[in-house]
Amino acid sequence: MLAPTGKVYVSGDVEIDTSQIVIRRAGTERSLRPKTFHLLIYLIEHRNRLVPKDELISHLWADTAVSDGALAQCIADIRRALDE
């Protein structure tokens, strides 16, 4: 799992603050569950390549058996938070 790094990622009116584990869209804070937030950060930090589903699952749920649905729910939560 990623530890907060204190980085802030900005794209348009979206700000993702890793130290506070929060997303701001047009100044309005939106929260994500910690695992979902870590997924978002992992995807941002690996944005230069296609990240396979199996890699995401093994990174976020290393010692836990989960279905593809858990990953799909995290992605849906991220999209909702970003208004995508």
mmCIF file of C-alpha atoms in Angstrom:
data_model
loop_
_atom_site.group_PDB
_atom_site.id
_atom_site.type_symbol
_atom_site.label_atom_id
_atom_site.label_comp_id
_atom_site.label_asym_id
_atom_site.label_seq_id
_atom_site.Cartn_x
_atom_site.Cartn_y
_atom_site.Cartn_z
ATOM 1 C CA MET A 1 0.000 0.000 0.000
ATOM 2 C CA LEU A 2 1.216 3.490 -0.745
ATOM 3 C CA ALA A 3 2.023 5.788 2.118
ATOM 4 C CA PRO A 4 1.015 9.440 1.887
ATOM 5 C CA THR A 5 3.804 11.262 0.098
ATOM 6 C CA GLY A 6 2.776 14.869 0.548
ATOM 7 C CA LYS A 7 2.429 15.290 -3.211
ATOM 8 C CA VAL A 8 -0.369 17.294 -4.748
ATOM 9 C CA TYR A 9 -1.475 16.401 -8.276
ATOM 10 C CA VAL A 10 -3.361 19.077 -10.210
ATOM 11 C CA SER A 11 -5.273 18.760 -13.466
ATOM 12 C CA GLY A 12 -7.660 21.524 -14.447
ATOM 13 C CA ASP A 13 -9.925 22.187 -11.477
ATOM 14 C CA VAL A 14 -9.035 18.872 -9.791
ATOM 15 C CA GLU A 15 -6.481 18.746 -6.983
ATOM 16 C CA ILE A 16 -5.461 15.445 -5.397
ATOM 17 C CA ASP A 17 -3.670 15.929 -2.081
ATOM 18 C CA THR A 18 -1.850 12.778 -0.966
ATOM 19 C CA SER A 19 -0.949 14.092 2.478
ATOM 20 C CA GLN A 20 -4.588 14.771 3.376
ATOM 21 C CA ILE A 21 -5.981 11.868 1.308
ATOM 22 C CA VAL A 22 -8.532 14.161 -0.314
ATOM 23 C CA ILE A 23 -9.691 15.242 -3.752
ATOM 24 C CA ARG A 24 -10.797 18.808 -4.402
ATOM 25 C CA ARG A 25 -12.845 19.642 -7.464
ATOM 26 C CA ALA A 26 -13.410 23.358 -8.036
ATOM 27 C CA GLY A 27 -12.540 23.892 -4.358
ATOM 28 C CA THR A 28 -15.063 21.349 -3.059
ATOM 29 C CA GLU A 29 -13.579 18.464 -1.081
ATOM 30 C CA ARG A 30 -14.541 14.939 -2.013
ATOM 31 C CA SER A 31 -13.383 11.968 -0.049
ATOM 32 C CA LEU A 32 -12.637 8.420 -1.090
ATOM 33 C CA ARG A 33 -12.139 5.316 0.994
ATOM 34 C CA PRO A 34 -8.397 4.843 1.667
ATOM 35 C CA LYS A 35 -8.007 1.829 -0.633
ATOM 36 C CA THR A 36 -9.816 3.634 -3.444
ATOM 37 C CA PHE A 37 -7.637 6.708 -2.945
ATOM 38 C CA HIS A 38 -4.518 4.526 -3.086
ATOM 39 C CA LEU A 39 -5.770 3.015 -6.347
ATOM 40 C CA LEU A 40 -6.156 6.503 -7.810
ATOM 41 C CA ILE A 41 -2.624 7.463 -6.754
ATOM 42 C CA TYR A 42 -1.219 4.191 -8.140
ATOM 43 C CA LEU A 43 -2.901 4.854 -11.485
ATOM 44 C CA ILE A 44 -1.605 8.438 -11.544
ATOM 45 C CA GLU A 45 1.931 7.350 -10.725
ATOM 46 C CA HIS A 46 1.817 4.693 -13.481
ATOM 47 C CA ARG A 47 -0.044 6.837 -16.017
ATOM 48 C CA ASN A 48 2.620 6.294 -18.672
ATOM 49 C CA ARG A 49 1.549 2.684 -19.220
ATOM 50 C CA LEU A 50 -1.441 0.380 -19.237
ATOM 51 C CA VAL A 51 -1.708 -1.139 -15.760
ATOM 52 C CA PRO A 52 -3.108 -4.690 -15.879
ATOM 53 C CA LYS A 53 -6.047 -5.555 -13.656
ATOM 54 C CA ASP A 54 -4.069 -8.365 -11.995
ATOM 55 C CA GLU A 55 -1.325 -5.919 -11.025
ATOM 56 C CA LEU A 56 -3.830 -3.563 -9.430
ATOM 57 C CA ILE A 57 -5.469 -6.358 -7.481
ATOM 58 C CA SER A 58 -2.163 -7.806 -6.285
ATOM 59 C CA HIS A 59 -0.896 -4.352 -5.281
ATOM 60 C CA LEU A 60 -4.000 -3.246 -3.396
ATOM 61 C CA TRP A 61 -5.194 -6.569 -2.013
ATOM 62 C CA ALA A 62 -1.866 -8.392 -1.686
ATOM 63 C CA ASP A 63 -2.936 -11.003 0.865
ATOM 64 C CA THR A 64 -6.675 -11.016 0.250
ATOM 65 C CA ALA A 65 -8.753 -12.839 -2.311
ATOM 66 C CA VAL A 66 -11.103 -10.366 -3.997
ATOM 67 C CA SER A 67 -13.318 -10.420 -7.036
ATOM 68 C CA ASP A 68 -13.015 -8.154 -10.041
ATOM 69 C CA GLY A 69 -16.073 -6.431 -8.627
ATOM 70 C CA ALA A 70 -14.047 -4.874 -5.805
ATOM 71 C CA LEU A 71 -11.749 -3.218 -8.328
ATOM 72 C CA ALA A 72 -14.706 -2.164 -10.485
ATOM 73 C CA GLN A 73 -16.360 -0.556 -7.444
ATOM 74 C CA CYS A 74 -13.192 1.405 -6.651
ATOM 75 C CA ILE A 75 -13.008 2.647 -10.252
ATOM 76 C CA ALA A 76 -16.693 3.651 -10.129
ATOM 77 C CA ASP A 77 -16.081 5.565 -6.872
ATOM 78 C CA ILE A 78 -13.123 7.406 -8.436
ATOM 79 C CA ARG A 79 -15.179 8.351 -11.498
ATOM 80 C CA ARG A 80 -18.002 9.597 -9.295
ATOM 81 C CA ALA A 81 -15.599 11.689 -7.203
ATOM 82 C CA LEU A 82 -14.104 13.211 -10.354
ATOM 83 C CA ASP A 83 -17.501 13.685 -12.033
ATOM 84 C CA GLU A 84 -16.370 11.529 -14.956
#
